[in-house]
Structures are given as structure tokens and as C-alpha cells.
Amino acid sequence: RASAGVAILIAGLWMVSVRPGRSLFSVDRRALGWALATALTVAGYTVVDGLGGRASGSAHGYSLWLFVCDGAVMAAVVLWRRGAGVLRQAVLTNGKPFLGGALSLFSYWIAIWAMTVAPIAVVATLRETSVLFGSGIAMLWLGERATAARLTGCLMILAGAILVRLG
């Protein structure tokens, strides 16, 4: 069941990505290449973080150090590339970038913890259901069309996630 769930979930992700007016099999090779590179990167850091969280003995401690080290590097790169003005700009937006960053860290912390108590593959697969939220936001607030392909894809992602959980 879990393997079938993963296959259905992947097919659902494909359906959600189909642009209106295009064939299901009309593929932009460049976009596909970037998508595959992204998928490999996500798979790599997911496995590393899942194993790291387990090996450390504390998902919370591992996450904290990961975020502190990553945050220091990212802050240094942003300041180097954009200058100190980027901090003023973030403060002028009522701290919304900081809130978004904090929520992102919290959600990944939960994923790292989950990978210490459940199979990494199952957690990674279920994380992909975030596409449902992204699709909902795109349709409800950003005005994207609710096409048959997108809605079918969302249902397939949900069905796949359920099968993975039952498997």
C-alpha cells in the first residue's frame, strides 16, 4: 500500500504542476531539469537531517544547532550581497520576514523530530502534502484557476498520503 501511495502522490504532484491549456505530457525540459535537481537536493538534505537527528540523540538539539549554523551562514551571505539595508527593510515590514522564517524553522524542526520516531521515507512523503496548502493558497488568494487537472492532482496527493499512512 505504501508504494502505491507514493506512486499516486507523485502522479498527483505532476497533475498539480500542469499548466492550464497544456497537455499532461507537454514537458518543459528546462523546468523539468530544475525540478529534478530540486528533488535530488531535497532528498539529500532530508536523508542527512533524518539520520543526523537520529545519530545526535536529540532531534531538538540537532535542529537548534542546524538552524543556528545555517542562519549564521545565510545572514552573512545576505549582508554581504545586499548590505545592512536589508535588515532595515525587514524591520519596516513589521517583522513579517522574521515571522515567516520562524514558522519555516518550526515546521522543519517538527519534520526532523518526526524522522527520529518514524521512517524517514514516510515523513518525507507526507511532507509533500504541503503542495495541497500551496495549491489552495494559489487558488483562493492568488487568483490561480482551479483546473480539473489541479483539483484531480490535489485529490491524488491526499489519497496517496492516506495510503502511505495506512501502508
Tab-separated table of C-alpha atoms in Angstrom:
chain	number	residue	atom	x	y	z
A	1	ARG	CA	0.000	0.000	0.000
A	2	ALA	CA	2.741	2.475	0.882
A	3	SER	CA	4.443	2.048	-2.512
A	4	ALA	CA	1.142	2.579	-4.309
A	5	GLY	CA	0.555	5.647	-2.131
A	6	VAL	CA	3.933	7.115	-3.096
A	7	ALA	CA	3.215	6.487	-6.793
A	8	ILE	CA	-0.234	8.107	-6.548
A	9	LEU	CA	1.188	11.047	-4.610
A	10	ILE	CA	3.894	11.604	-7.269
A	11	ALA	CA	1.293	11.419	-10.036
A	12	GLY	CA	-0.808	13.938	-8.108
A	13	LEU	CA	2.164	16.295	-7.839
A	14	TRP	CA	2.576	16.005	-11.610
A	15	MET	CA	-1.108	16.823	-12.151
A	16	VAL	CA	-0.926	19.904	-9.903
A	17	SER	CA	2.029	21.193	-11.923
A	18	VAL	CA	0.255	21.027	-15.304
A	19	ARG	CA	-0.330	24.499	-16.668
A	20	PRO	CA	-3.827	25.334	-17.931
A	21	GLY	CA	-4.219	24.675	-21.655
A	22	ARG	CA	-1.259	22.277	-21.851
A	23	SER	CA	-1.198	18.546	-22.372
A	24	LEU	CA	-0.386	16.330	-19.404
A	25	PHE	CA	2.658	15.176	-21.341
A	26	SER	CA	3.821	18.549	-22.661
A	27	VAL	CA	7.019	18.950	-20.685
A	28	ASP	CA	9.264	21.983	-20.470
A	29	ARG	CA	12.630	20.180	-20.355
A	30	ARG	CA	14.416	23.051	-18.639
A	31	ALA	CA	11.757	23.278	-15.930
A	32	LEU	CA	11.829	19.502	-15.528
A	33	GLY	CA	15.612	19.617	-15.112
A	34	TRP	CA	15.350	22.240	-12.379
A	35	ALA	CA	12.552	20.276	-10.706
A	36	LEU	CA	14.662	17.099	-10.705
A	37	ALA	CA	17.679	18.989	-9.338
A	38	THR	CA	15.466	20.403	-6.590
A	39	ALA	CA	14.049	16.950	-5.837
A	40	LEU	CA	17.551	15.470	-5.518
A	41	THR	CA	18.609	18.311	-3.227
A	42	VAL	CA	15.535	17.899	-1.020
A	43	ALA	CA	16.006	14.119	-0.922
A	44	GLY	CA	19.651	14.580	0.045
A	45	TYR	CA	19.118	17.020	2.889
A	46	THR	CA	16.086	15.077	4.114
A	47	VAL	CA	18.120	11.886	4.498
A	48	VAL	CA	21.067	13.759	6.050
A	49	ASP	CA	18.815	15.564	8.541
A	50	GLY	CA	16.812	12.442	9.367
A	51	LEU	CA	19.961	10.436	10.059
A	52	GLY	CA	21.580	13.412	11.817
A	53	GLY	CA	18.602	13.860	14.112
A	54	ARG	CA	18.715	10.168	14.988
A	55	ALA	CA	22.501	9.992	15.446
A	56	SER	CA	22.600	13.090	17.656
A	57	GLY	CA	20.278	11.521	20.196
A	58	SER	CA	18.214	14.714	20.331
A	59	ALA	CA	16.163	15.961	17.422
A	60	HIS	CA	15.701	19.226	19.301
A	61	GLY	CA	19.424	19.775	19.860
A	62	TYR	CA	20.236	18.771	16.281
A	63	SER	CA	17.605	21.173	14.942
A	64	LEU	CA	18.806	24.028	17.137
A	65	TRP	CA	22.417	23.683	16.003
A	66	LEU	CA	21.366	23.214	12.384
A	67	PHE	CA	19.303	26.405	12.454
A	68	VAL	CA	21.966	28.432	14.297
A	69	CYS	CA	24.721	27.370	11.870
A	70	ASP	CA	22.561	27.719	8.742
A	71	GLY	CA	21.201	31.031	9.977
A	72	ALA	CA	24.666	32.458	10.593
A	73	VAL	CA	25.828	31.473	7.107
A	74	MET	CA	22.663	32.779	5.437
A	75	ALA	CA	22.793	36.053	7.364
A	76	ALA	CA	26.422	36.554	6.379
A	77	VAL	CA	25.667	35.895	2.708
A	78	VAL	CA	22.636	38.226	2.703
A	79	LEU	CA	24.557	41.008	4.423
A	80	TRP	CA	27.475	40.542	2.034
A	81	ARG	CA	25.250	40.545	-1.070
A	82	ARG	CA	22.597	43.092	-0.034
A	83	GLY	CA	24.167	45.162	2.721
A	84	ALA	CA	22.769	46.211	6.086
A	85	GLY	CA	19.833	47.944	4.385
A	86	VAL	CA	18.120	44.578	4.098
A	87	LEU	CA	17.740	44.465	7.882
A	88	ARG	CA	16.115	47.917	7.959
A	89	GLN	CA	13.795	46.818	5.175
A	90	ALA	CA	12.799	43.691	7.134
A	91	VAL	CA	12.075	45.751	10.254
A	92	LEU	CA	9.994	48.243	8.228
A	93	THR	CA	7.737	45.381	7.100
A	94	ASN	CA	6.703	44.828	10.742
A	95	GLY	CA	8.999	41.829	11.021
A	96	LYS	CA	6.940	39.683	8.632
A	97	PRO	CA	10.083	38.148	7.085
A	98	PHE	CA	11.219	37.104	10.567
A	99	LEU	CA	7.815	35.583	11.335
A	100	GLY	CA	7.883	33.656	8.049
A	101	GLY	CA	11.386	32.434	8.818
A	102	ALA	CA	10.400	31.375	12.337
A	103	LEU	CA	7.392	29.433	11.050
A	104	SER	CA	9.577	27.762	8.442
A	105	LEU	CA	12.101	26.724	11.101
A	106	PHE	CA	9.325	25.416	13.343
A	107	SER	CA	7.852	23.282	10.563
A	108	TYR	CA	11.234	21.797	9.674
A	109	TRP	CA	12.001	21.172	13.345
A	110	ILE	CA	8.800	19.105	13.509
A	111	ALA	CA	9.882	17.178	10.396
A	112	ILE	CA	13.315	16.405	11.884
A	113	TRP	CA	11.688	15.239	15.115
A	114	ALA	CA	9.205	13.107	13.130
A	115	MET	CA	12.085	11.468	11.249
A	116	THR	CA	13.502	10.297	14.586
A	117	VAL	CA	10.292	8.492	15.553
A	118	ALA	CA	9.003	7.310	12.149
A	119	PRO	CA	10.554	6.041	8.921
A	120	ILE	CA	12.305	8.875	7.071
A	121	ALA	CA	10.670	7.898	3.764
A	122	VAL	CA	7.176	8.122	5.236
A	123	VAL	CA	7.825	11.544	6.797
A	124	ALA	CA	9.385	12.827	3.567
A	125	THR	CA	6.425	11.615	1.531
A	126	LEU	CA	3.866	13.132	3.879
A	127	ARG	CA	5.739	16.460	3.820
A	128	GLU	CA	4.880	16.698	0.135
A	129	THR	CA	1.243	17.177	1.085
A	130	SER	CA	2.277	20.800	1.671
A	131	VAL	CA	1.588	21.160	-2.055
A	132	LEU	CA	-2.110	20.954	-1.140
A	133	PHE	CA	-1.783	24.054	1.014
A	134	GLY	CA	0.207	25.850	-1.667
A	135	SER	CA	-2.415	24.991	-4.283
A	136	GLY	CA	-5.211	26.136	-2.000
A	137	ILE	CA	-3.466	29.449	-1.302
A	138	ALA	CA	-2.779	29.920	-5.028
A	139	MET	CA	-6.427	29.323	-5.934
A	140	LEU	CA	-8.106	31.129	-3.022
A	141	TRP	CA	-5.888	34.177	-2.538
A	142	LEU	CA	-3.679	34.491	-5.606
A	143	GLY	CA	-6.374	34.018	-8.210
A	144	GLU	CA	-4.994	30.929	-9.974
A	145	ARG	CA	-7.570	28.842	-11.811
A	146	ALA	CA	-8.953	25.719	-10.176
A	147	THR	CA	-8.469	23.467	-13.213
A	148	ALA	CA	-9.651	19.874	-13.403
A	149	ALA	CA	-6.025	18.714	-13.516
A	150	ARG	CA	-5.095	20.704	-10.407
A	151	LEU	CA	-8.123	19.522	-8.415
A	152	THR	CA	-7.577	15.914	-9.534
A	153	GLY	CA	-3.924	16.224	-8.525
A	154	CYS	CA	-4.888	17.504	-5.091
A	155	LEU	CA	-7.229	14.562	-4.565
A	156	MET	CA	-4.497	12.168	-5.729
A	157	ILE	CA	-1.997	13.702	-3.291
A	158	LEU	CA	-4.498	13.272	-0.473
A	159	ALA	CA	-5.255	9.668	-1.490
A	160	GLY	CA	-1.538	8.895	-1.786
A	161	ALA	CA	-0.822	10.334	1.658
A	162	ILE	CA	-3.617	8.249	3.159
A	163	LEU	CA	-2.259	5.084	1.500
A	164	VAL	CA	1.268	5.852	2.721
A	165	ARG	CA	-0.059	6.287	6.247
A	166	LEU	CA	-2.063	3.041	6.070
A	167	GLY	CA	0.825	1.131	4.436
